PDB file of C-alpha atoms in Angstrom:
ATOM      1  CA  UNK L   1      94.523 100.349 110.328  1.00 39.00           C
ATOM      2  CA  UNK L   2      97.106  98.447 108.379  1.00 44.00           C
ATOM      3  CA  UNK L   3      95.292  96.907 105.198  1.00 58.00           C
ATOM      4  CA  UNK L   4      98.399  94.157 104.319  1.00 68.00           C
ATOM      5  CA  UNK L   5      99.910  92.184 107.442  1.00 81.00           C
ATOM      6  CA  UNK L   6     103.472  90.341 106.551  1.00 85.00           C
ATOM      7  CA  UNK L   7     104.175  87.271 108.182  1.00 86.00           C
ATOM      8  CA  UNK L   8     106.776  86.209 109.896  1.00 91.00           C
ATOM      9  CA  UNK L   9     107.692  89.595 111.229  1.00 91.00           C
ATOM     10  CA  UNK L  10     111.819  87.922 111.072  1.00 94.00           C
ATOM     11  CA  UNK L  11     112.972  84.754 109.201  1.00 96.00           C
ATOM     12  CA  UNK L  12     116.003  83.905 109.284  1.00 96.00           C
ATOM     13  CA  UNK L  13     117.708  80.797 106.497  1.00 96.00           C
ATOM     14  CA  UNK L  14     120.710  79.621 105.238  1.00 97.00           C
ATOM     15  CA  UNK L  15     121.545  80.315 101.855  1.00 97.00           C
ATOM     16  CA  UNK L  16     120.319  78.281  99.373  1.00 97.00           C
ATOM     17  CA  UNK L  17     117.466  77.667 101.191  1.00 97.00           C
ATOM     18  CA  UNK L  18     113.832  78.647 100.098  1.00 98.00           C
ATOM     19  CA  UNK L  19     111.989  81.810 101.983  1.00 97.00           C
ATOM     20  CA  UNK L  20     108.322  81.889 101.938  1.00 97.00           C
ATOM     21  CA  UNK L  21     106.762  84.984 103.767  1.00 97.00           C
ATOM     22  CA  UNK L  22     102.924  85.560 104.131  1.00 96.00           C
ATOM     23  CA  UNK L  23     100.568  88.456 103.715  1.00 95.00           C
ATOM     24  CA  UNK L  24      97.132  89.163 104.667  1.00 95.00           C
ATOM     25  CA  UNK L  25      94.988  92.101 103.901  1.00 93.00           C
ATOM     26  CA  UNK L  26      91.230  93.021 105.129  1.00 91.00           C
ATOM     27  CA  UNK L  27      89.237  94.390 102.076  1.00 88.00           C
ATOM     28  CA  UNK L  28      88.812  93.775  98.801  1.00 88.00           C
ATOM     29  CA  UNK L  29      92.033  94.749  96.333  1.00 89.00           C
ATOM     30  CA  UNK L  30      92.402  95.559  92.720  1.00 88.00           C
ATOM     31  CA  UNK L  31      96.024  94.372  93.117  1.00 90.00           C
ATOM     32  CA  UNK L  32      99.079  93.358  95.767  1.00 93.00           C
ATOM     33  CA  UNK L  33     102.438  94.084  95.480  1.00 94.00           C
ATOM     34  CA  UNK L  34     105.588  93.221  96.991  1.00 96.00           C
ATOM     35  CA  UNK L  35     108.580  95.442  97.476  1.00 97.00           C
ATOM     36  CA  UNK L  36     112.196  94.837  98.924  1.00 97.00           C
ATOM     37  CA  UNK L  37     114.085  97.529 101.225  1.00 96.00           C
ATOM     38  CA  UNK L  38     117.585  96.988 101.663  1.00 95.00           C
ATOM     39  CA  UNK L  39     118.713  99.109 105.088  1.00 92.00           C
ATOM     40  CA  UNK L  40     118.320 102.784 105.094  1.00 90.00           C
ATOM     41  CA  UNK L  41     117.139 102.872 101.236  1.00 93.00           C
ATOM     42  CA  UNK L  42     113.980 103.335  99.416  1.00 95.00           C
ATOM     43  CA  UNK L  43     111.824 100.178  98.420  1.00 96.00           C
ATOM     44  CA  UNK L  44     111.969  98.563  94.696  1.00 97.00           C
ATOM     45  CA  UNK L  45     108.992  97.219  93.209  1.00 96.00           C
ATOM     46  CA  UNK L  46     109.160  93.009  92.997  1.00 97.00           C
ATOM     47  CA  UNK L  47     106.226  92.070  91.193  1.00 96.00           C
ATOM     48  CA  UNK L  48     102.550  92.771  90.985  1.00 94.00           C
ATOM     49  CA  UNK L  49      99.582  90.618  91.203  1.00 95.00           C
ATOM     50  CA  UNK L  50      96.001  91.487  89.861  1.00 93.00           C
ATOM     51  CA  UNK L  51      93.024  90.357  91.917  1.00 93.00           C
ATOM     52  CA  UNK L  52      91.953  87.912  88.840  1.00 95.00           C
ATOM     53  CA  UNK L  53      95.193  86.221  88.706  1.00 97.00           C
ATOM     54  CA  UNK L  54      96.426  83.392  91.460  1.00 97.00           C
ATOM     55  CA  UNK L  55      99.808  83.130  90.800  1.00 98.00           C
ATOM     56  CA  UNK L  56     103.259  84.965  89.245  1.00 97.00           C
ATOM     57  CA  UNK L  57     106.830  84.119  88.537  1.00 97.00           C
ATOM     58  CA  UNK L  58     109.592  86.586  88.172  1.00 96.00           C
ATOM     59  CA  UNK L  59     113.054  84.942  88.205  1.00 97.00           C
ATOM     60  CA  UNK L  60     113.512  83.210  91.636  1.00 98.00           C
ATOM     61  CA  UNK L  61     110.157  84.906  93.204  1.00 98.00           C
ATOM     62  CA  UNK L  62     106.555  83.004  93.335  1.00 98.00           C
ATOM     63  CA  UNK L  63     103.761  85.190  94.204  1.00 98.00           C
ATOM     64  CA  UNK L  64     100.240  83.694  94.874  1.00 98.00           C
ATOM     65  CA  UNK L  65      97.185  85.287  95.768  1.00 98.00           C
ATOM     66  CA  UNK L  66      93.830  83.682  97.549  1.00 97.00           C
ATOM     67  CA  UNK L  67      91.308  86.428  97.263  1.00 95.00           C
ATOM     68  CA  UNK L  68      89.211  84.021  98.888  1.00 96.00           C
ATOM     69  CA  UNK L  69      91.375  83.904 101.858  1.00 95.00           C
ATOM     70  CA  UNK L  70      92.558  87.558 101.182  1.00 95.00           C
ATOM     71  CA  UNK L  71      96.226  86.133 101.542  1.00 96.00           C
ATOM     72  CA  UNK L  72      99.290  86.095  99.314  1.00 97.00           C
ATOM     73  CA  UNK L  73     102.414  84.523  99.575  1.00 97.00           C
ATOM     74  CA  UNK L  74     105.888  85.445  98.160  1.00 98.00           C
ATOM     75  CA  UNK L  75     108.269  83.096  97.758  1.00 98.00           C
ATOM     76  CA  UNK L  76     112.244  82.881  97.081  1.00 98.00           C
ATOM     77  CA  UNK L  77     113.981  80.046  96.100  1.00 98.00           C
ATOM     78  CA  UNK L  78     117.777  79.658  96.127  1.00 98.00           C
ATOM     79  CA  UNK L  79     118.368  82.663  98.098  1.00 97.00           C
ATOM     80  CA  UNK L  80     121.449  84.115  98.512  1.00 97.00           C
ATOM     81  CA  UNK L  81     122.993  86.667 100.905  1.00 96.00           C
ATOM     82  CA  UNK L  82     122.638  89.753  98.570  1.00 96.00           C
ATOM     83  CA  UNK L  83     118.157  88.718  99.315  1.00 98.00           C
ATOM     84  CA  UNK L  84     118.662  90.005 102.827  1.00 98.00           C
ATOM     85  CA  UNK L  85     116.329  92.830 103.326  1.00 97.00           C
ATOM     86  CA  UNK L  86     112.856  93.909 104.536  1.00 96.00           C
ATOM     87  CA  UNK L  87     109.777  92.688 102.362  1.00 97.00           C
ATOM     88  CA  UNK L  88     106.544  94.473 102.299  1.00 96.00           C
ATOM     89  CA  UNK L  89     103.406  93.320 100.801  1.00 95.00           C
ATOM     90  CA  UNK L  90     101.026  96.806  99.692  1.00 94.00           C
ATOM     91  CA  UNK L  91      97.391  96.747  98.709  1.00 91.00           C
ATOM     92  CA  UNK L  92      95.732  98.708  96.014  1.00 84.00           C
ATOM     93  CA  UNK L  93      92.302  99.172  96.437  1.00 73.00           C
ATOM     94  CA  UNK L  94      92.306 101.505  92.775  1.00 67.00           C
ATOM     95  CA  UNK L  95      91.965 105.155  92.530  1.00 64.00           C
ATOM     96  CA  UNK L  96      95.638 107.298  92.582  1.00 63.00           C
ATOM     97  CA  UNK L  97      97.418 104.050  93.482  1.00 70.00           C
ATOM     98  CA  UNK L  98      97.058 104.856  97.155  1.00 82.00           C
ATOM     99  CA  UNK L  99      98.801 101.598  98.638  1.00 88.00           C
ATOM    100  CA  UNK L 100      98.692 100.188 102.150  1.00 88.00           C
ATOM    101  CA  UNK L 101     101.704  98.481 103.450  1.00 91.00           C
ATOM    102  CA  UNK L 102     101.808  96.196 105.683  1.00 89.00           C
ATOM    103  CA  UNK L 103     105.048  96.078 108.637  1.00 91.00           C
ATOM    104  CA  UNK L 104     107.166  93.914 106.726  1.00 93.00           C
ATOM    105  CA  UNK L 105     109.274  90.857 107.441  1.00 95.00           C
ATOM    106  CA  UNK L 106     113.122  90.945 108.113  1.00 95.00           C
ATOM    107  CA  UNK L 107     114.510  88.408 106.138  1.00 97.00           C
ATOM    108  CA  UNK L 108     118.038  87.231 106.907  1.00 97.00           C
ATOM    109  CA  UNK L 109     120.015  84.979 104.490  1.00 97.00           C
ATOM    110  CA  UNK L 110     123.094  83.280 106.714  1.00 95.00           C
ATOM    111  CA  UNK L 111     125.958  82.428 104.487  1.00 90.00           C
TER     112      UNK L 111
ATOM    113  CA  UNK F   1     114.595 106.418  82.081  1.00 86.00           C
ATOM    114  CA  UNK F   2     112.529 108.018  84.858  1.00 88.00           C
ATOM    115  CA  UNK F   3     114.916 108.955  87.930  1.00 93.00           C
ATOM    116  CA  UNK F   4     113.501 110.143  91.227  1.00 96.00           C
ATOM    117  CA  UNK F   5     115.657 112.650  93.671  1.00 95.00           C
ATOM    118  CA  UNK F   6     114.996 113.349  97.090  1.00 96.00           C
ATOM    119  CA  UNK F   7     116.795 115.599  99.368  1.00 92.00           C
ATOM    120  CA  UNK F   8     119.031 115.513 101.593  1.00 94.00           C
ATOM    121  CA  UNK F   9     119.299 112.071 102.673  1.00 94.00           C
ATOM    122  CA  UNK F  10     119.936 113.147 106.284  1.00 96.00           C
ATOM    123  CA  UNK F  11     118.625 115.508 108.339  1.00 97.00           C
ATOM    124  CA  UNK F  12     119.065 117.049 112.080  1.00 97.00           C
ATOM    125  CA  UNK F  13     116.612 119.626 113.267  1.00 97.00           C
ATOM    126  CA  UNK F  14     115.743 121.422 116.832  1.00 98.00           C
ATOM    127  CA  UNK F  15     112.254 121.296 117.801  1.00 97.00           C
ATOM    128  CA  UNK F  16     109.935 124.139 116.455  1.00 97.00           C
ATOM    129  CA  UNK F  17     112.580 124.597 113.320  1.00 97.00           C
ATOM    130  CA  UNK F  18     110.683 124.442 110.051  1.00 97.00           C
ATOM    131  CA  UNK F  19     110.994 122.117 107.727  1.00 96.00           C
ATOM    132  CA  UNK F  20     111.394 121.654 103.655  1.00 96.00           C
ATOM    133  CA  UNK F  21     111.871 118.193 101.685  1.00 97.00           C
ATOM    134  CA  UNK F  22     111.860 118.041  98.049  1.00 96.00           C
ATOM    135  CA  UNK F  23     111.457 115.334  95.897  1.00 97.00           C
ATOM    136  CA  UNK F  24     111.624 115.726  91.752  1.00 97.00           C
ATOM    137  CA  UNK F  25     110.740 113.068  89.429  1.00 97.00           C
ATOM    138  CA  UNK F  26     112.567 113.431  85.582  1.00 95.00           C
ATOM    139  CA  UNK F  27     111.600 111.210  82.256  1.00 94.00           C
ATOM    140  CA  UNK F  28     107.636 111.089  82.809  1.00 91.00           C
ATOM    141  CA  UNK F  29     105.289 113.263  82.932  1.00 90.00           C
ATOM    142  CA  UNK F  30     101.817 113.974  84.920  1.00 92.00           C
ATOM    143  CA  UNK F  31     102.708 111.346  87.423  1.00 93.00           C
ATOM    144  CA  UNK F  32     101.087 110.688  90.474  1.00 93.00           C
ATOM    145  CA  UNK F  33     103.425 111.502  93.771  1.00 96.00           C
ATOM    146  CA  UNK F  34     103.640 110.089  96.895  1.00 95.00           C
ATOM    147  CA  UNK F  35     105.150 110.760 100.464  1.00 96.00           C
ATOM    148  CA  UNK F  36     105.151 108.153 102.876  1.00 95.00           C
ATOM    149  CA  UNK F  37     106.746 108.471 106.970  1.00 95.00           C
ATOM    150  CA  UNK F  38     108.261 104.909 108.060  1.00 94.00           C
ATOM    151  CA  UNK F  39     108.733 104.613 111.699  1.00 87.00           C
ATOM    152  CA  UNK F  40     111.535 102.812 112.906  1.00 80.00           C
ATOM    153  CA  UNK F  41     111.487  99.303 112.127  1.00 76.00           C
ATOM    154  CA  UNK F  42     108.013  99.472 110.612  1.00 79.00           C
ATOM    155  CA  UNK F  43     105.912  99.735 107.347  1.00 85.00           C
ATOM    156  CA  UNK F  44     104.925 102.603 105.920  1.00 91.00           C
ATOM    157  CA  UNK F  45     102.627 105.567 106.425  1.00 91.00           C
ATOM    158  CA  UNK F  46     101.320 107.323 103.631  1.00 92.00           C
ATOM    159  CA  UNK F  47     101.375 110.899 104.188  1.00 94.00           C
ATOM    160  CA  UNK F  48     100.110 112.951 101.219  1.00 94.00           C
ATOM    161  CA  UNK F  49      99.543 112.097  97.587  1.00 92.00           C
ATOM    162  CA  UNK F  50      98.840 114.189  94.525  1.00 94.00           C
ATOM    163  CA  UNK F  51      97.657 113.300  90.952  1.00 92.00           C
ATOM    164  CA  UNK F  52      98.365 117.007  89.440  1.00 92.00           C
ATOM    165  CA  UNK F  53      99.841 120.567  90.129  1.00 94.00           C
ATOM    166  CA  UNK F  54      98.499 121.926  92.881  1.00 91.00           C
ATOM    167  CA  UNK F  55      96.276 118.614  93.703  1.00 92.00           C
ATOM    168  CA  UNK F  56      97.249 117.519  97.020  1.00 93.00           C
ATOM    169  CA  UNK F  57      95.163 114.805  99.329  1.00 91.00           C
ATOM    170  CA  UNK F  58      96.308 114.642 103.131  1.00 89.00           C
ATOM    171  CA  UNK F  59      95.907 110.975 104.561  1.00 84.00           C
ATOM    172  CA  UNK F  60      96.505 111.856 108.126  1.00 79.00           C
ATOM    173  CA  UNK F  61      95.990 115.334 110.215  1.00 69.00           C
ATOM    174  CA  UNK F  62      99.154 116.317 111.322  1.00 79.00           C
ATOM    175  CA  UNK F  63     101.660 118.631 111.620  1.00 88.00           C
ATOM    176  CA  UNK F  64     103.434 118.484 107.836  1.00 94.00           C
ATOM    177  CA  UNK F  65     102.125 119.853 104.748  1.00 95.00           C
ATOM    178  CA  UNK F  66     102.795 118.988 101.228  1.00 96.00           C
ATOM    179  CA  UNK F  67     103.101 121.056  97.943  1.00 96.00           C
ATOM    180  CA  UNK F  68     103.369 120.386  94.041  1.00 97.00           C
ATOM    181  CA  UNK F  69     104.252 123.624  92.700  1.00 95.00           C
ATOM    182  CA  UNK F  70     105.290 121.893  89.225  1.00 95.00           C
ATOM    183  CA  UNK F  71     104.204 118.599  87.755  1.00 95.00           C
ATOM    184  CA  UNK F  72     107.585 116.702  88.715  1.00 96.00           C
ATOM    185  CA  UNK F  73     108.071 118.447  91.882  1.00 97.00           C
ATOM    186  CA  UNK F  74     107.044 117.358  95.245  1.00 97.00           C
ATOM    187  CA  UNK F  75     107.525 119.311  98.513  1.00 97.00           C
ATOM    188  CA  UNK F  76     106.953 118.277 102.221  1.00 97.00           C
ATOM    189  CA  UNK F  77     106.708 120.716 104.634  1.00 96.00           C
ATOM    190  CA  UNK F  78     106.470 121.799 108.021  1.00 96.00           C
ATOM    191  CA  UNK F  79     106.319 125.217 110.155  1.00 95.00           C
ATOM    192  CA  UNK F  80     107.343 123.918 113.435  1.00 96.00           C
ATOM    193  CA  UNK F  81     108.565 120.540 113.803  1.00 96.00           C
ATOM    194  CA  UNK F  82     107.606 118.164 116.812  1.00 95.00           C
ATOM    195  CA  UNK F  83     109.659 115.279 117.930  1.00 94.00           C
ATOM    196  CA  UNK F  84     107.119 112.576 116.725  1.00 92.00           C
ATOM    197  CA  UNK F  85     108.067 114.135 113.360  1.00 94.00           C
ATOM    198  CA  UNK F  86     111.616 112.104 113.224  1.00 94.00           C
ATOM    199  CA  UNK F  87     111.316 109.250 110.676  1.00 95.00           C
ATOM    200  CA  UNK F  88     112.577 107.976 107.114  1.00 96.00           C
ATOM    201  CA  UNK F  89     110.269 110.261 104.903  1.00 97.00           C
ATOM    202  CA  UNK F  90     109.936 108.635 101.517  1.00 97.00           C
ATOM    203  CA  UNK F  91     109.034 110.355  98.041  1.00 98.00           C
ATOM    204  CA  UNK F  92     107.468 107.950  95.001  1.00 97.00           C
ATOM    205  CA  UNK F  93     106.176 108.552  91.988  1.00 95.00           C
ATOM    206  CA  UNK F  94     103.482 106.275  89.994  1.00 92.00           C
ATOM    207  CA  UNK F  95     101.736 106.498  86.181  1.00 89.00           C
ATOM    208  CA  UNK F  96      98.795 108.789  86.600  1.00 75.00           C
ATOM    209  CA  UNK F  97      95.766 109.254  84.602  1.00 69.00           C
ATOM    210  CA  UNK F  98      94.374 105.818  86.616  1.00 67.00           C
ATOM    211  CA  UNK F  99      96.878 103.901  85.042  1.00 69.00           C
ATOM    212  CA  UNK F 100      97.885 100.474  87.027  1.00 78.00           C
ATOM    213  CA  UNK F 101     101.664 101.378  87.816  1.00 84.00           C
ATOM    214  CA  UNK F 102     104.063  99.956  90.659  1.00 90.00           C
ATOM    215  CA  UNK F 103     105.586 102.946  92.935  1.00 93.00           C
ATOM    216  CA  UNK F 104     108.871 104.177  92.696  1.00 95.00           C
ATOM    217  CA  UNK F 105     110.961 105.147  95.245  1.00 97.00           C
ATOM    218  CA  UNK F 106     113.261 107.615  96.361  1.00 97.00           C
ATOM    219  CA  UNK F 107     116.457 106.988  98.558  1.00 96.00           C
ATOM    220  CA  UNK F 108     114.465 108.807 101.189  1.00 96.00           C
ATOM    221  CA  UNK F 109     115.289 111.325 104.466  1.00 97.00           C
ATOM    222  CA  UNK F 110     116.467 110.444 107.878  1.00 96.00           C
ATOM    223  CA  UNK F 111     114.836 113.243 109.890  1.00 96.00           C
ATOM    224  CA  UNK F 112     115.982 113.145 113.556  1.00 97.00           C
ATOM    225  CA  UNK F 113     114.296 116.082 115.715  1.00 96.00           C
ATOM    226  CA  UNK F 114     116.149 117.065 118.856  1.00 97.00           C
TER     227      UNK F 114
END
């Protein structure tokens, strides 16, 4: 079964607005990462979060990370149209990096 | 710089063809590879993954197998292909040697089986 589970599976904002999208996983992780797919490409790597730490910045994103809840969050402030794409949130449970994604959420920034 | 290349990008095949993808990874070396299968409109499924020539761990019993004939070369395979095999196949490559590393992605292969 799917380890990470995005949520919501669509969101849909106007630009400049902040996105927020949700993931929850089922066992314990050594990290979580988030990736971006832009339409018919490969993903890039957004930023990685150890299981010690609860929160990240990387430009405009904000990762956080409840172990306790076994939930992160990624969010995007500002976004702009070039941030449409699919996000994933993937689960590393340690050994050969095998991560679990989860289905992803469709975001969609209106101009 | 590390580069990843996976080919082709596209891909048509009859049922029962065979099947050969290759990925190669340049400017690292010893690095762990990965193929994943996305589905339509979904996440991904990790298919195979390897942490050294000739290493290779199947996640899923199916009907593709996978290769690493060098240390930066990654081949996924199949001798008769099904249509449940039509997907966007994915190649990555991470640090090996249990080093914490994001993945790294591949442009990937639009397989269609008809």
């Amino acid at each position: 079964s799917q380890q990470g589970e995005e949520d919501p599976q669509a969101l849909s904002i106007q630009e400049g607005e902040n996105a927020t999208m949700n993931c929850s996983y089922k066992t314990s992780i050594n990290n979580l990462q988030w990736y971006r797919q832009n339409s018919g490409r490969g993903l890039v790597h957004l930023i990685l979060i150890r299981s010690n730490e609860r929160e990240k910045h990387s430009g405009r994103l904000r990762v956080t990370l409840d172990t306790s809840k076994k939930s992160s969050s990624l969010l995007i402030t500002a976004s702009r149209a070039a941030d449409t794409a699919s996000y994933f949130c993937a689960t590393d449970k340690g050994g050969a990096q095998k991560l679990v994604f989860g289905q992803g959420t469709r975001l969609t920034i209106n101009p | 710089s590390q580069t990843i290349h996976q080919w082709p990008a596209t891909l048509v095949q009859p049922v029962g063809s065979p099947l050969s993808l290759e990925c190669t990874v340049e400017g690292t070396s010893n690095p762990n590879l990965y193929w994943y299968r996305q589905a339509a409109g979904r996440g991904l499924q990790l298919l195979f993954y390897s942490v050294g020539i000739g290493q290779i761990s199947s996640e899923v019993p199916q009907n593709l197998s996978a290769s690493r004939p060098q240390d930066r070369q990654f081949i996924l395979s199949s001798k008769k292909l099904l249509l449940s095999d039509s997907g966007f196949y994915l190649c990555a490559w991470s640090l090996g040697q249990g080093r914490e590393s994001p993945l790294h992605f591949g442009n990937g292969t639009r397989l269609t089986v008809t």
